[in-house]
CSV table of C-alpha atoms in Angstrom, one decimal:
chain,number,residue,atom,x,y,z
A,1,UNK,CA,175.6,29.0,63.1
A,2,UNK,CA,178.5,28.4,61.5
A,3,UNK,CA,181.2,30.5,60.9
A,4,UNK,CA,183.7,31.3,58.0
A,5,UNK,CA,186.7,32.9,58.2
A,6,UNK,CA,189.4,34.5,56.2
A,7,UNK,CA,192.8,35.0,57.6
A,8,UNK,CA,195.9,37.5,56.0
A,9,UNK,CA,199.4,37.1,57.3
A,10,UNK,CA,202.9,38.3,56.5
A,11,UNK,CA,204.4,34.7,54.4
A,12,UNK,CA,207.1,35.4,57.7
A,13,UNK,CA,207.3,36.8,61.3
A,14,UNK,CA,208.0,40.5,61.1
A,15,UNK,CA,210.5,42.7,62.9
A,16,UNK,CA,207.8,44.3,64.8
A,17,UNK,CA,204.5,43.1,65.0
A,18,UNK,CA,202.5,45.1,67.0
A,19,UNK,CA,204.0,48.1,65.2
A,20,UNK,CA,203.3,46.8,61.5
A,21,UNK,CA,199.5,46.0,63.1
A,22,UNK,CA,198.9,49.3,64.3
A,23,UNK,CA,199.6,50.6,60.9
A,24,UNK,CA,197.3,48.5,59.0
A,25,UNK,CA,195.0,48.8,61.8
A,26,UNK,CA,194.9,53.1,61.3
A,27,UNK,CA,195.3,52.4,57.3
A,28,UNK,CA,191.8,50.5,57.6
A,29,UNK,CA,190.1,52.9,60.0
A,30,UNK,CA,191.3,55.6,57.2
A,31,UNK,CA,189.5,53.7,54.2
A,32,UNK,CA,186.4,53.2,56.2
A,33,UNK,CA,186.8,49.5,55.8
A,34,UNK,CA,186.4,49.0,59.5
A,35,UNK,CA,185.0,50.9,62.5
A,36,UNK,CA,187.4,52.8,64.8
A,37,UNK,CA,186.2,51.3,68.2
A,38,UNK,CA,186.4,47.8,69.3
A,39,UNK,CA,183.4,45.8,70.0
A,40,UNK,CA,182.1,42.0,70.5
A,41,UNK,CA,181.9,41.3,67.3
A,42,UNK,CA,184.2,38.4,66.8
A,43,UNK,CA,184.4,34.5,67.9
A,44,UNK,CA,186.7,34.9,70.7
A,45,UNK,CA,185.7,35.0,74.6
A,46,UNK,CA,189.1,37.1,75.7
A,47,UNK,CA,189.1,39.9,73.0
A,48,UNK,CA,187.1,42.2,70.7
A,49,UNK,CA,187.4,43.3,67.1
A,50,UNK,CA,186.4,46.0,64.9
A,51,UNK,CA,183.1,45.6,62.6
A,52,UNK,CA,182.8,46.9,59.7
A,53,UNK,CA,182.7,50.7,58.5
A,54,UNK,CA,180.6,52.6,56.0
A,55,UNK,CA,182.9,51.4,53.0
A,56,UNK,CA,183.5,47.6,53.8
A,57,UNK,CA,182.3,46.6,50.9
A,58,UNK,CA,185.1,48.4,48.8
A,59,UNK,CA,187.2,45.1,49.9
A,60,UNK,CA,184.8,42.5,48.9
A,61,UNK,CA,182.9,44.1,45.9
A,62,UNK,CA,179.5,43.5,47.0
A,63,UNK,CA,177.3,43.5,50.0
A,64,UNK,CA,176.2,40.5,52.0
A,65,UNK,CA,174.7,42.1,54.8
A,66,UNK,CA,177.2,40.9,57.3
A,67,UNK,CA,176.3,43.7,60.2
A,68,UNK,CA,173.5,41.4,60.6
A,69,UNK,CA,175.6,38.7,62.1
A,70,UNK,CA,176.9,39.3,65.2
A,71,UNK,CA,180.4,37.6,64.4
A,72,UNK,CA,181.0,39.6,61.7
A,73,UNK,CA,184.4,41.6,62.9
A,74,UNK,CA,188.2,41.9,61.8
A,75,UNK,CA,190.4,40.4,64.5
A,76,UNK,CA,193.9,41.0,65.0
A,77,UNK,CA,196.6,39.3,66.5
A,78,UNK,CA,200.3,40.3,67.0
A,79,UNK,CA,202.1,37.4,69.0
A,80,UNK,CA,203.2,34.1,67.6
A,81,UNK,CA,200.9,32.0,66.3
A,82,UNK,CA,200.5,28.9,63.6
A,83,UNK,CA,197.6,30.5,61.7
A,84,UNK,CA,194.8,28.0,60.4
A,85,UNK,CA,196.5,25.0,62.7
A,86,UNK,CA,192.7,24.1,63.2
A,87,UNK,CA,192.0,23.6,59.9
A,88,UNK,CA,195.2,21.7,59.3
A,89,UNK,CA,195.2,18.0,57.9
A,90,UNK,CA,197.0,15.5,56.8
A,91,UNK,CA,195.9,16.8,53.1
A,92,UNK,CA,198.0,19.7,53.7
A,93,UNK,CA,201.6,19.3,52.3
A,94,UNK,CA,204.2,19.6,54.3
A,95,UNK,CA,207.3,19.3,52.3
A,96,UNK,CA,210.8,18.1,53.6
A,97,UNK,CA,213.5,21.7,52.6
A,98,UNK,CA,215.9,18.6,52.0
A,99,UNK,CA,215.0,15.8,49.9
A,100,UNK,CA,211.1,17.5,48.9
A,101,UNK,CA,209.0,14.8,50.1
A,102,UNK,CA,205.6,15.3,51.3
A,103,UNK,CA,205.3,14.0,55.3
A,104,UNK,CA,201.9,13.1,54.2
A,105,UNK,CA,202.7,11.3,51.5
A,106,UNK,CA,200.3,8.1,50.7
A,107,UNK,CA,197.7,9.6,53.8
A,108,UNK,CA,194.3,9.2,51.9
A,109,UNK,CA,191.1,10.8,53.0
A,110,UNK,CA,189.4,7.6,52.8
A,111,UNK,CA,191.8,5.5,55.0
A,112,UNK,CA,192.2,8.6,57.3
A,113,UNK,CA,188.6,9.7,57.8
A,114,UNK,CA,187.4,5.3,57.9
A,115,UNK,CA,190.5,4.9,60.7
A,116,UNK,CA,192.9,2.8,58.5
A,117,UNK,CA,195.9,4.5,58.3
A,118,UNK,CA,198.9,2.7,59.8
A,119,UNK,CA,200.5,3.8,63.4
A,120,UNK,CA,203.1,4.9,61.5
A,121,UNK,CA,201.5,7.1,59.2
A,122,UNK,CA,199.6,8.8,62.3
A,123,UNK,CA,202.6,9.6,64.0
A,124,UNK,CA,204.0,11.7,61.1
A,125,UNK,CA,200.7,13.3,61.6
A,126,UNK,CA,200.5,13.8,65.0
A,127,UNK,CA,203.9,14.3,65.6
A,128,UNK,CA,203.5,18.1,64.2
A,129,UNK,CA,200.9,19.6,66.8
A,130,UNK,CA,203.6,19.6,69.6
A,131,UNK,CA,205.7,21.5,67.3
A,132,UNK,CA,203.5,23.7,66.3
A,133,UNK,CA,202.9,24.7,70.4
A,134,UNK,CA,206.8,25.1,70.8
A,135,UNK,CA,207.0,27.5,67.6
A,136,UNK,CA,203.8,29.4,68.8
A,137,UNK,CA,205.5,29.6,72.7
A,138,UNK,CA,209.3,31.0,70.9
A,139,UNK,CA,210.7,27.6,71.8
A,140,UNK,CA,213.1,25.9,69.2
A,141,UNK,CA,210.5,23.6,66.9
A,142,UNK,CA,211.4,21.3,64.0
A,143,UNK,CA,211.0,18.0,62.3
A,144,UNK,CA,212.4,14.7,61.3
A,145,UNK,CA,211.7,14.1,57.8
A,146,UNK,CA,210.3,10.4,57.7
A,147,UNK,CA,212.5,9.8,53.7
A,148,UNK,CA,215.6,11.3,54.6
A,149,UNK,CA,216.0,11.4,57.9
A,150,UNK,CA,217.0,15.0,58.2
A,151,UNK,CA,216.0,17.0,61.1
A,152,UNK,CA,214.8,20.8,60.1
A,153,UNK,CA,213.4,23.9,61.6
A,154,UNK,CA,209.5,24.0,61.4
A,155,UNK,CA,209.2,27.0,59.1
A,156,UNK,CA,211.8,25.5,56.7
A,157,UNK,CA,209.3,23.1,55.6
A,158,UNK,CA,206.9,23.8,52.5
A,159,UNK,CA,203.6,24.4,52.8
A,160,UNK,CA,200.5,24.9,50.3
A,161,UNK,CA,199.5,28.1,51.7
A,162,UNK,CA,196.8,26.4,53.7
A,163,UNK,CA,198.9,27.6,57.1
A,164,UNK,CA,201.6,29.9,58.2
A,165,UNK,CA,203.8,30.7,61.2
A,166,UNK,CA,204.0,34.1,61.6
A,167,UNK,CA,203.8,37.1,64.4
A,168,UNK,CA,200.9,39.0,62.6
A,169,UNK,CA,197.5,38.1,61.3
A,170,UNK,CA,194.3,39.9,60.2
A,171,UNK,CA,191.2,37.5,60.5
A,172,UNK,CA,188.0,38.7,58.4
A,173,UNK,CA,184.7,36.6,60.2
A,174,UNK,CA,181.9,35.8,57.8
A,175,UNK,CA,183.1,38.5,55.4
A,176,UNK,CA,182.9,37.8,51.6
A,177,UNK,CA,185.4,37.1,49.2
A,178,UNK,CA,188.4,39.6,49.5
A,179,UNK,CA,188.7,41.8,46.2
A,180,UNK,CA,191.7,41.3,44.4
A,181,UNK,CA,192.5,44.9,44.2
A,182,UNK,CA,192.1,44.8,48.1
A,183,UNK,CA,194.6,42.4,48.8
A,184,UNK,CA,197.4,44.1,46.2
A,185,UNK,CA,197.0,47.2,48.5
A,186,UNK,CA,197.1,45.3,51.6
A,187,UNK,CA,200.3,43.6,50.6
A,188,UNK,CA,201.7,46.8,49.5
A,189,UNK,CA,201.0,48.2,53.0
A,190,UNK,CA,202.3,45.2,54.7
A,191,UNK,CA,205.4,45.4,52.9
A,192,UNK,CA,206.0,41.8,51.9
A,193,UNK,CA,204.2,38.8,50.5
A,194,UNK,CA,201.0,37.4,52.1
A,195,UNK,CA,199.4,34.2,53.2
A,196,UNK,CA,195.6,34.3,52.4
A,197,UNK,CA,193.9,31.1,54.2
A,198,UNK,CA,190.2,30.8,54.1
A,199,UNK,CA,188.3,28.4,57.4
A,200,UNK,CA,185.6,27.2,58.2
A,201,UNK,CA,183.9,26.4,62.2
């Protein structure tokens, strides 16, 4: 069976990710959105998550009986990560902060999936991933724009909201779409703008 996920992140790094993560955890537990105890309910062999609790439907608006699934919990990450990097593709916008050119301009789905891209186009795409790894490992990460040739910090590139450079993330595994009202409350609790990303494995 395949799994879907919704990941919510602050739009940028936060000062104390563990402290803020704990605050949001306690808030979700107080609202009975998630259970108090950790369990094997997320798609991970190294960590556990929190199963939906009695009032989890308040966050999604309707009951899809997700508790029937083994993977149905909330995963909390408090380390630096390029969230949703696994779904990153050359149709994701990565816009140079200087000349506003999309790094992947001219790459079409047809060319990419039929292996008709030029070597230069593939290099523009593949060269991003080592920088993702550097950033996640707290190293300096930058990209040189193929258009204006100016080097910029990775996080200064503008994306289309399908990835996030953050050190705090909340991934809801196989939950139905989150209600706008719940997302507004969550944004208030986090205290800054959020990025909401959907994915599928």
